[in-house]
Structure formats: C-alpha cells, structure tokens
XYZ file of N, CA, C and O in Angstrom:
580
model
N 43.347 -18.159 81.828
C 43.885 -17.473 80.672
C 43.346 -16.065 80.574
O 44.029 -15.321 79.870
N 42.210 -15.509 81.159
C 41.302 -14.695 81.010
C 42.192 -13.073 81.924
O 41.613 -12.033 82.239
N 43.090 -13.273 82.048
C 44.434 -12.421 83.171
C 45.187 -11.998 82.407
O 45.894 -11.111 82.886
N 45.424 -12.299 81.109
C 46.572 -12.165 80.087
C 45.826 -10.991 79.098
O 45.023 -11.213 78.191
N 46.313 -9.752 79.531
C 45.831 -8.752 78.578
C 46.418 -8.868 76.909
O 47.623 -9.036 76.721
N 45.569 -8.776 75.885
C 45.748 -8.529 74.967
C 45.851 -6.554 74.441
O 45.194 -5.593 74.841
N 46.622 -6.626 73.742
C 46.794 -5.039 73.415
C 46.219 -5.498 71.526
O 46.558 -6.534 70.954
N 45.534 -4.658 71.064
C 45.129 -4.582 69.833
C 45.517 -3.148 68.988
O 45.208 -2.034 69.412
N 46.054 -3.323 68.060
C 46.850 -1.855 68.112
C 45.816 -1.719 66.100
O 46.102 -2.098 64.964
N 44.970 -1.183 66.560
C 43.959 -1.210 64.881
C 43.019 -0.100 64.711
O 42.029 0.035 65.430
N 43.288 0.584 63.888
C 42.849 1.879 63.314
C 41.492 1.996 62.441
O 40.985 3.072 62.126
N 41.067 0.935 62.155
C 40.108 0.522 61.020
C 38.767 0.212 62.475
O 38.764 -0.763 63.226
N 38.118 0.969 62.481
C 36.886 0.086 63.537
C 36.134 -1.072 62.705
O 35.446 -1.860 63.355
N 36.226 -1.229 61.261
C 35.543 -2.102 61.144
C 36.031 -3.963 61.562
O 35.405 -4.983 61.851
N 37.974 -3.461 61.310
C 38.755 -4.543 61.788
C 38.434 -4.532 63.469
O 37.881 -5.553 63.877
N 38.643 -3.787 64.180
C 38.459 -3.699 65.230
C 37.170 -4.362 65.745
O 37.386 -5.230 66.591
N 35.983 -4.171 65.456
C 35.353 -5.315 65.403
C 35.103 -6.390 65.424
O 34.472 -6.949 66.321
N 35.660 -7.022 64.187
C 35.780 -8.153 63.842
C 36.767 -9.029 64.801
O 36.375 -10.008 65.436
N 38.008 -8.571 64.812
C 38.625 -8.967 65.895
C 37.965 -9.018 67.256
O 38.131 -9.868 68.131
N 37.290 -8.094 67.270
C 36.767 -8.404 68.997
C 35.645 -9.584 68.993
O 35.712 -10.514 69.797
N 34.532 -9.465 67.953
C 33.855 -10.856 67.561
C 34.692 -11.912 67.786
O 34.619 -12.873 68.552
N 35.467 -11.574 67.015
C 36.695 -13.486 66.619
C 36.861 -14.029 67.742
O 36.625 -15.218 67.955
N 37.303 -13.190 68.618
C 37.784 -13.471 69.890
C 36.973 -13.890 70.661
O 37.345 -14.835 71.357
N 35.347 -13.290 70.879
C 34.340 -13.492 71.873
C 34.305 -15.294 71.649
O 34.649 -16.218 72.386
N 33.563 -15.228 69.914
C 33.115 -16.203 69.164
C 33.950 -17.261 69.860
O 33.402 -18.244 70.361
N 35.585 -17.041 69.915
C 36.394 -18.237 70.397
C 36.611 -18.565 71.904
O 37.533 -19.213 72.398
N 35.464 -17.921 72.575
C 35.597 -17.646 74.052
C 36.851 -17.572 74.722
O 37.200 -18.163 75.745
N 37.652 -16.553 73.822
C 38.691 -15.848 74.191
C 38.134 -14.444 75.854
O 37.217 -13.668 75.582
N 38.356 -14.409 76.356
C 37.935 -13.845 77.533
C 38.802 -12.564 78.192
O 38.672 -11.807 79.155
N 39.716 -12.762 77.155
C 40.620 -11.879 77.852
C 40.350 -10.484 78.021
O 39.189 -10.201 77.725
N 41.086 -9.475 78.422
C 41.097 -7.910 78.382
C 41.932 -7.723 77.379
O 43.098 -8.052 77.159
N 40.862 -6.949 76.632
C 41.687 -6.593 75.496
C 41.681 -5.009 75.760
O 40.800 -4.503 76.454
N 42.530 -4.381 75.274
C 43.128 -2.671 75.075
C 43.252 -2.127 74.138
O 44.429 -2.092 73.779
N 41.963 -1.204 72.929
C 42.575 -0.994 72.200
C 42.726 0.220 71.500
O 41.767 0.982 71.377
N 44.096 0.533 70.920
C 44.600 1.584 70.975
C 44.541 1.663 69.164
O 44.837 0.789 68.349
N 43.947 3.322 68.909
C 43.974 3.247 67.018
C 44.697 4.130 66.472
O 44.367 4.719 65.443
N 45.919 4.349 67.188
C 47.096 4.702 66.546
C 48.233 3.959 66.444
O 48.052 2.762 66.224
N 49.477 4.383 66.554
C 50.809 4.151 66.411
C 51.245 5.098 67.966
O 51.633 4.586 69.016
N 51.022 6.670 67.679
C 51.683 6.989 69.017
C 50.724 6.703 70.033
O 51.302 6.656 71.119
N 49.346 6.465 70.145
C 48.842 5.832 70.766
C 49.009 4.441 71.854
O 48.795 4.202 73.042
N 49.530 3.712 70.640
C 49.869 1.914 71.132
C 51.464 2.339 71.907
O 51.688 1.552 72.827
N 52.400 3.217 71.758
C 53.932 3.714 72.139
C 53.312 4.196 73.734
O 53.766 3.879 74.833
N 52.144 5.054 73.422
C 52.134 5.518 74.765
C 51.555 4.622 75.938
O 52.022 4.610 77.077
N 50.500 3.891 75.514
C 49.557 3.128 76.056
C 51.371 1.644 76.662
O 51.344 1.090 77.761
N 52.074 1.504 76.064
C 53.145 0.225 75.858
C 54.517 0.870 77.107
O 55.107 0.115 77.879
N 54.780 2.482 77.010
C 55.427 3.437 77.586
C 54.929 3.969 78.766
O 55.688 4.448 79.608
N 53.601 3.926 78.921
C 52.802 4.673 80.173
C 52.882 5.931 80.075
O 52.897 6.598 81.110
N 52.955 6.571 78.774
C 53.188 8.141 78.994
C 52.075 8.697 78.512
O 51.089 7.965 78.596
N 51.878 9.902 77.964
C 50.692 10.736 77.836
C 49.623 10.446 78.486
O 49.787 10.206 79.682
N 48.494 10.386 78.042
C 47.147 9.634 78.450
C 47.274 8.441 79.536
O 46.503 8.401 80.494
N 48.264 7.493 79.344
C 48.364 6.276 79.842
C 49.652 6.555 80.575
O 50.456 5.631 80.697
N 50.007 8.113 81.228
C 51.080 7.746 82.135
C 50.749 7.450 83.419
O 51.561 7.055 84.257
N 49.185 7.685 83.675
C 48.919 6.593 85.129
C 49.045 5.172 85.202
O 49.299 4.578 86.250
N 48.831 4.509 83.862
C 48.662 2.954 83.769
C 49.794 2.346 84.494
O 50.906 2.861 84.615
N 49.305 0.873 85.104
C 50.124 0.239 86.006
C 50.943 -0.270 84.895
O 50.559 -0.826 83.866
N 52.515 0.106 85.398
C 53.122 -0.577 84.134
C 53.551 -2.002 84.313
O 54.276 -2.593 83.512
N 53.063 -2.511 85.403
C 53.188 -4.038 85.639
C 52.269 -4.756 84.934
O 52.506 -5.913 84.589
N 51.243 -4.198 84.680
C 50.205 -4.419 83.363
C 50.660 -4.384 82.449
O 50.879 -3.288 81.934
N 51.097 -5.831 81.676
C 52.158 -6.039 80.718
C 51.251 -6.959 79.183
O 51.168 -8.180 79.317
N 50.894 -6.596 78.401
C 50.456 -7.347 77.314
C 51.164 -8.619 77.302
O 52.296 -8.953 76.953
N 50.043 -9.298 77.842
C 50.543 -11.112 76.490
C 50.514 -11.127 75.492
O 50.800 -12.244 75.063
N 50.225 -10.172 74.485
C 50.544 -10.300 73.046
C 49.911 -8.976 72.611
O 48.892 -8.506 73.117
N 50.865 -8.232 71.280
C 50.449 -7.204 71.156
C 50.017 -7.882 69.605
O 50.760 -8.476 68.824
N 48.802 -7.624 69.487
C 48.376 -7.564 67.548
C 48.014 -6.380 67.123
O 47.071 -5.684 67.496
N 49.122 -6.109 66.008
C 49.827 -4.773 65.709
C 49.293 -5.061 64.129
O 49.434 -6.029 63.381
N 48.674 -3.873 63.995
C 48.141 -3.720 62.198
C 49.383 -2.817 62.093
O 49.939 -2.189 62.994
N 49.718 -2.903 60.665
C 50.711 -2.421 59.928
C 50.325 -0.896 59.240
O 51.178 -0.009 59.220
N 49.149 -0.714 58.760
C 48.846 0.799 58.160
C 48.262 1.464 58.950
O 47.045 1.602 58.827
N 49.095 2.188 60.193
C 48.079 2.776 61.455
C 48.130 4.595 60.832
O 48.160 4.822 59.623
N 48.131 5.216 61.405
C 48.191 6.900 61.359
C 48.884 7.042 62.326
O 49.071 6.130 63.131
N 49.584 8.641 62.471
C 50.649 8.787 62.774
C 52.289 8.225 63.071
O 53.332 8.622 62.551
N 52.080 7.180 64.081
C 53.366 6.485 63.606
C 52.804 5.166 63.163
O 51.934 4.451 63.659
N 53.814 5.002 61.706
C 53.056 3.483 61.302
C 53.181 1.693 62.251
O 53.682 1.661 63.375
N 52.787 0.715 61.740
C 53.028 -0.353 62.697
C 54.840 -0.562 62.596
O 55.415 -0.921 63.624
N 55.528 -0.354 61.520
C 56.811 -1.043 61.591
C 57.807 -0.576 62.148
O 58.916 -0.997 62.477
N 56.847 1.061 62.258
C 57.800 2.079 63.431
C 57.341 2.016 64.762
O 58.182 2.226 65.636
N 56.043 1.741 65.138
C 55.804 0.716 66.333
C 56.660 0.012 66.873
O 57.282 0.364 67.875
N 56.826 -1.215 66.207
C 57.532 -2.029 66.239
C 59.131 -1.924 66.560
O 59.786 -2.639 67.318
N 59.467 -1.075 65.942
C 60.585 -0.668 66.034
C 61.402 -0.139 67.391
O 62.490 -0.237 67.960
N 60.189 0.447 67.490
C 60.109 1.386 68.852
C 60.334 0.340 70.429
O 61.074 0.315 71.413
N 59.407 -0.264 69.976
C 59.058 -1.588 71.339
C 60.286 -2.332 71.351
O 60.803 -2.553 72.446
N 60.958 -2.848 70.060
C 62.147 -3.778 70.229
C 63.268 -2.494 70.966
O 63.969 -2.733 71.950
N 63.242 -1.484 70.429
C 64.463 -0.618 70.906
C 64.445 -0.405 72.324
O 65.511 -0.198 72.903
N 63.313 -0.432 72.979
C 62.874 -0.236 74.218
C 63.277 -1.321 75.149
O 63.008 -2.482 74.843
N 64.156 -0.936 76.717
C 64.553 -2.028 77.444
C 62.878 -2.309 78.167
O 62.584 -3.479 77.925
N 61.961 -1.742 78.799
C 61.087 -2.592 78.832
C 59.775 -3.239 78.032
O 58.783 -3.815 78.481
N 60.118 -2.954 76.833
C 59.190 -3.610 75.883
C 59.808 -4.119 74.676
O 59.481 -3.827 73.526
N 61.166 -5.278 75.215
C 61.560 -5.595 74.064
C 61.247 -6.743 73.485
O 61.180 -6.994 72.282
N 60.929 -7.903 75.028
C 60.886 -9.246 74.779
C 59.369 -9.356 74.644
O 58.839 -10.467 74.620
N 58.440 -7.885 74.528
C 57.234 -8.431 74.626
C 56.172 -9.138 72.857
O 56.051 -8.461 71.836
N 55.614 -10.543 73.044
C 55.642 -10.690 71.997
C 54.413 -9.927 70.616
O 53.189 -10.053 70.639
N 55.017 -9.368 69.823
C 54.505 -8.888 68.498
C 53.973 -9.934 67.278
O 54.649 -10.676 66.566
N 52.600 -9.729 67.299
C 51.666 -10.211 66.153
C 51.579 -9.633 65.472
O 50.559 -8.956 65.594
N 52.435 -9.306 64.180
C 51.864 -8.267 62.796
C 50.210 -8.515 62.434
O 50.154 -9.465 61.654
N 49.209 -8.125 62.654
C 47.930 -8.484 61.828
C 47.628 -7.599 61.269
O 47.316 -6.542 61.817
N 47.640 -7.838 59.709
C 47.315 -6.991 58.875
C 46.529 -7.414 57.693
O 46.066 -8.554 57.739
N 46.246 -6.532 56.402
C 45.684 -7.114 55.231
C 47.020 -6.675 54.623
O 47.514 -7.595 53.970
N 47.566 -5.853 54.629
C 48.782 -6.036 53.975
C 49.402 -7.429 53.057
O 49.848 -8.478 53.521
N 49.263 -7.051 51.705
C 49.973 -7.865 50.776
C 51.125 -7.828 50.492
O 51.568 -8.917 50.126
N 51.959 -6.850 50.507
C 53.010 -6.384 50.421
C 54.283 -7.240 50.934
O 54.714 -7.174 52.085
N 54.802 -8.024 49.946
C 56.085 -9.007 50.398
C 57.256 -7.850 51.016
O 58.143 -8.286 51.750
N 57.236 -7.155 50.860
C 58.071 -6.145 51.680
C 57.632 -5.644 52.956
O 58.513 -5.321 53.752
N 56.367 -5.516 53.308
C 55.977 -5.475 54.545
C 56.253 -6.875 55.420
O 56.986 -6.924 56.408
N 55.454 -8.093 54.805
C 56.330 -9.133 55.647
C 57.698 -9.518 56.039
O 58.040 -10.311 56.917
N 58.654 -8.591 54.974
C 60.126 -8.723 55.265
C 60.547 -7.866 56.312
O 61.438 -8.136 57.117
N 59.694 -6.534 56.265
C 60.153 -6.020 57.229
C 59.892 -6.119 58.593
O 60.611 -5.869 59.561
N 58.620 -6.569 58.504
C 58.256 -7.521 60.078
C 58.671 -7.832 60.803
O 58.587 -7.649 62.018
N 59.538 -8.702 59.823
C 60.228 -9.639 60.942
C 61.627 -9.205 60.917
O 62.368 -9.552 61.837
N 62.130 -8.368 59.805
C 63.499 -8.015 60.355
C 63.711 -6.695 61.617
O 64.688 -6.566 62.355
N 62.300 -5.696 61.561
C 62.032 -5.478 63.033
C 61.937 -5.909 64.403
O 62.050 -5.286 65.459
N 61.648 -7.398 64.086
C 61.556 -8.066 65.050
C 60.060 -8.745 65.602
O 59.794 -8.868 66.798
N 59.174 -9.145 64.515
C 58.219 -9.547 64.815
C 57.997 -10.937 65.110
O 58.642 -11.747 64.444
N 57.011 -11.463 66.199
C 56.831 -12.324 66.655
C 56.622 -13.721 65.173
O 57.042 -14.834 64.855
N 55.536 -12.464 64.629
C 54.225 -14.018 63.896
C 54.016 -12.517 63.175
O 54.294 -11.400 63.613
N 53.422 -12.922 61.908
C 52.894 -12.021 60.445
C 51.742 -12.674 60.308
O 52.050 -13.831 60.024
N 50.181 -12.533 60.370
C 49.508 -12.929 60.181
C 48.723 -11.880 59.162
O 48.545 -10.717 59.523
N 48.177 -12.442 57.624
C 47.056 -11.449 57.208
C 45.960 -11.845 57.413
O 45.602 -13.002 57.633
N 45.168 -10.619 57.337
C 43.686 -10.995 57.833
C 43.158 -11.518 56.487
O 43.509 -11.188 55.355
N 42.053 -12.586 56.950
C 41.624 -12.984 55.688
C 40.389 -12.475 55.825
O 39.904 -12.062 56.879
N 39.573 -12.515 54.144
C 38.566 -11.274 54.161
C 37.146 -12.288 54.598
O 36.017 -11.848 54.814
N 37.584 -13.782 54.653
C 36.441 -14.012 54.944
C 35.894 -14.685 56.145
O 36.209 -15.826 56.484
N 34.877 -13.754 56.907
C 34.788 -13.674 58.434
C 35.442 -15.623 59.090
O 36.316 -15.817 59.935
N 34.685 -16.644 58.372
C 34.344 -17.724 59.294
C 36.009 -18.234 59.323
O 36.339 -18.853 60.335
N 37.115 -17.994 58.218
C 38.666 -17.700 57.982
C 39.435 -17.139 59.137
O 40.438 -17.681 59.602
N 38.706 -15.594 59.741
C 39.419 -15.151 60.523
C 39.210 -15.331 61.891
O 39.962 -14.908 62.769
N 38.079 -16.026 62.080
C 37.242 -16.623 63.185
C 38.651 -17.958 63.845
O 39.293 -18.075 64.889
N 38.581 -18.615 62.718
C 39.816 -19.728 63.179
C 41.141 -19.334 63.233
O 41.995 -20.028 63.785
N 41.435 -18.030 62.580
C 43.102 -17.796 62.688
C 42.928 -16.831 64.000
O 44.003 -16.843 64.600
N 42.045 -16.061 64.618
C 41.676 -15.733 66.153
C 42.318 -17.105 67.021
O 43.248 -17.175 67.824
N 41.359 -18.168 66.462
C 41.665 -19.104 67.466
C 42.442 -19.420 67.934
O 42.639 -19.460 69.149
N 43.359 -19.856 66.752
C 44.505 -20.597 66.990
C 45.991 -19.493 67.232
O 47.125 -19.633 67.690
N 45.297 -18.545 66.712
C 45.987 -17.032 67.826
C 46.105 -17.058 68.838
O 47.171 -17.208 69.434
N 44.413 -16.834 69.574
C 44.648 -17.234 70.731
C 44.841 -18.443 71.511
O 44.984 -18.270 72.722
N 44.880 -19.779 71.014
C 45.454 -20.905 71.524
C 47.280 -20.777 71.834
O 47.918 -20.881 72.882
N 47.698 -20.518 70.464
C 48.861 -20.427 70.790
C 49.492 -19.301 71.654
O 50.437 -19.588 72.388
N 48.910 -17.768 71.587
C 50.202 -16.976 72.238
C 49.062 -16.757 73.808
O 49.471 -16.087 74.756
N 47.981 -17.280 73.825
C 47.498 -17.176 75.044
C 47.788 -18.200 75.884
O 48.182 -17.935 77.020
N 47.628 -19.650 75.422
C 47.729 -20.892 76.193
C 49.015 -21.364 76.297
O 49.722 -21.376 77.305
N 49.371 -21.899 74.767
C 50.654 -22.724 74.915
C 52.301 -21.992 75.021
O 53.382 -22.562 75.170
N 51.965 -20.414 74.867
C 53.519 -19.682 74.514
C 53.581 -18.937 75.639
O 52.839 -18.040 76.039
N 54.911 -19.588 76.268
C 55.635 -18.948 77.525
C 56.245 -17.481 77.093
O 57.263 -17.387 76.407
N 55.422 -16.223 77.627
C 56.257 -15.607 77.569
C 57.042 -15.272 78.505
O 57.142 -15.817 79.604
N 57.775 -14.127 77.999
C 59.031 -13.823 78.916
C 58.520 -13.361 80.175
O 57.312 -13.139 80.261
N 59.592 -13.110 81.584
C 59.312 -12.933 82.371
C 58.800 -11.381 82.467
O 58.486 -10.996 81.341
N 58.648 -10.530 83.309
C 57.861 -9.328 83.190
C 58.782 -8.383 84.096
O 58.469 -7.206 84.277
C-alpha cells in the first residue's frame, strides 16, 4: 500500500501536521505531497510551474483537499481537476473544518469523492485518518491511470 501517493492539498501547518501524525499514528506509510495552495495543488496535479518536471505517471491515490486554501480556493480546485481530461477520475477527499451546509453541497456537486470534517478532537481524527486510509488506500479500486 506504501506506493500509493497521497496528495494533501492544506494551507493551515497546524492541520498539516496533524494529518501527517494521523497517518504515521495509523501506520499509514505512504508518500504523501504536500501542496498549501490551490494554484499550487493545480500545478503540482498539471505538472506545470514548479512541478513541470514531475513524472506525470505519478498519479495520486487520493487527493485530501481542504476547502479554505489561498489563492485558488478548494471548490475551484476541484473544479479544475474534474474539468481536466487527465485528472478527472482521480479520487477527491473534501477535508475540511468547514461547517457550512453549502460548502458540503457544493462538494459534491463539483464532483467530490467523500466530504469529511475534521474533528477538533485529535484521538477523533486519528480514527477518521484511519478509516480514510483503509478505505481509499486498501479497499477502493481506483481508476486506471
């Protein structure tokens, strides 16, 4: 499982953190990538600017996409990746603190995989890591590449 890059698309280092804990904690192993913008995560997903050397066969098993990034936000992210012929089928994790019943609507009418909020309390987000990474690392076929 430890082959399946994760992309983390989070602007907050203190989330950024925590997520990378969650993950260790769950002897999640993977390569994670992470990018703390919006045009950042486009370019790093595109191979352009900074990341127009990256192998673009180097394909995220799952992108977890925070919703309040800087410059371009997550739902225009999002937006971006579904519009895109090679980053359309790739799958999208909204993770956010976002409360906002309108942000979860728009999620998914962008085209999001899974809406997950972060919960504020660590040993909470420790298990929704897990079963994060159980499901879109272990048990969810993604698409071909």
């Amino acid at each position: 499982m430890d082959d399946k890059l994760i992309l983390l698309v989070e602007d907050n280092p203190d989330d950024e953190e925590l997520t990378l804990r969650a993950l260790k904690k769950n002897n999640i192993s993977n390569k994670v990538s992470v990018v703390r913008d919006g045009a950042e995560a486009l370019d790093f997903l595109l191979c352009a600017g900074v990341y127009a050397q990256r192998d673009p066969r180097e394909v995220p098993q799952v992108i977890l996409l925070d919703l309040k990034l800087p410059k371009v936000d997550g739902l225009e992210v999002l937006r971006r990746i579904r519009a895109d012929e090679r980053t359309r089928l790739l799958p999208v994790v909204i993770l956010t603190s976002s409360k906002e019943e309108q942000d979860l609507i728009d999620g998914y009418k962008q085209g999001a995989n899974s809406y997950i909020r972060k919960p504020v309390d660590f040993n909470q987000f420790i298990e929704a890591v897990r079963q994060l990474g159980l499901y879109w690392l272990v048990l969810n076929e993604a698409p071909p590449h």
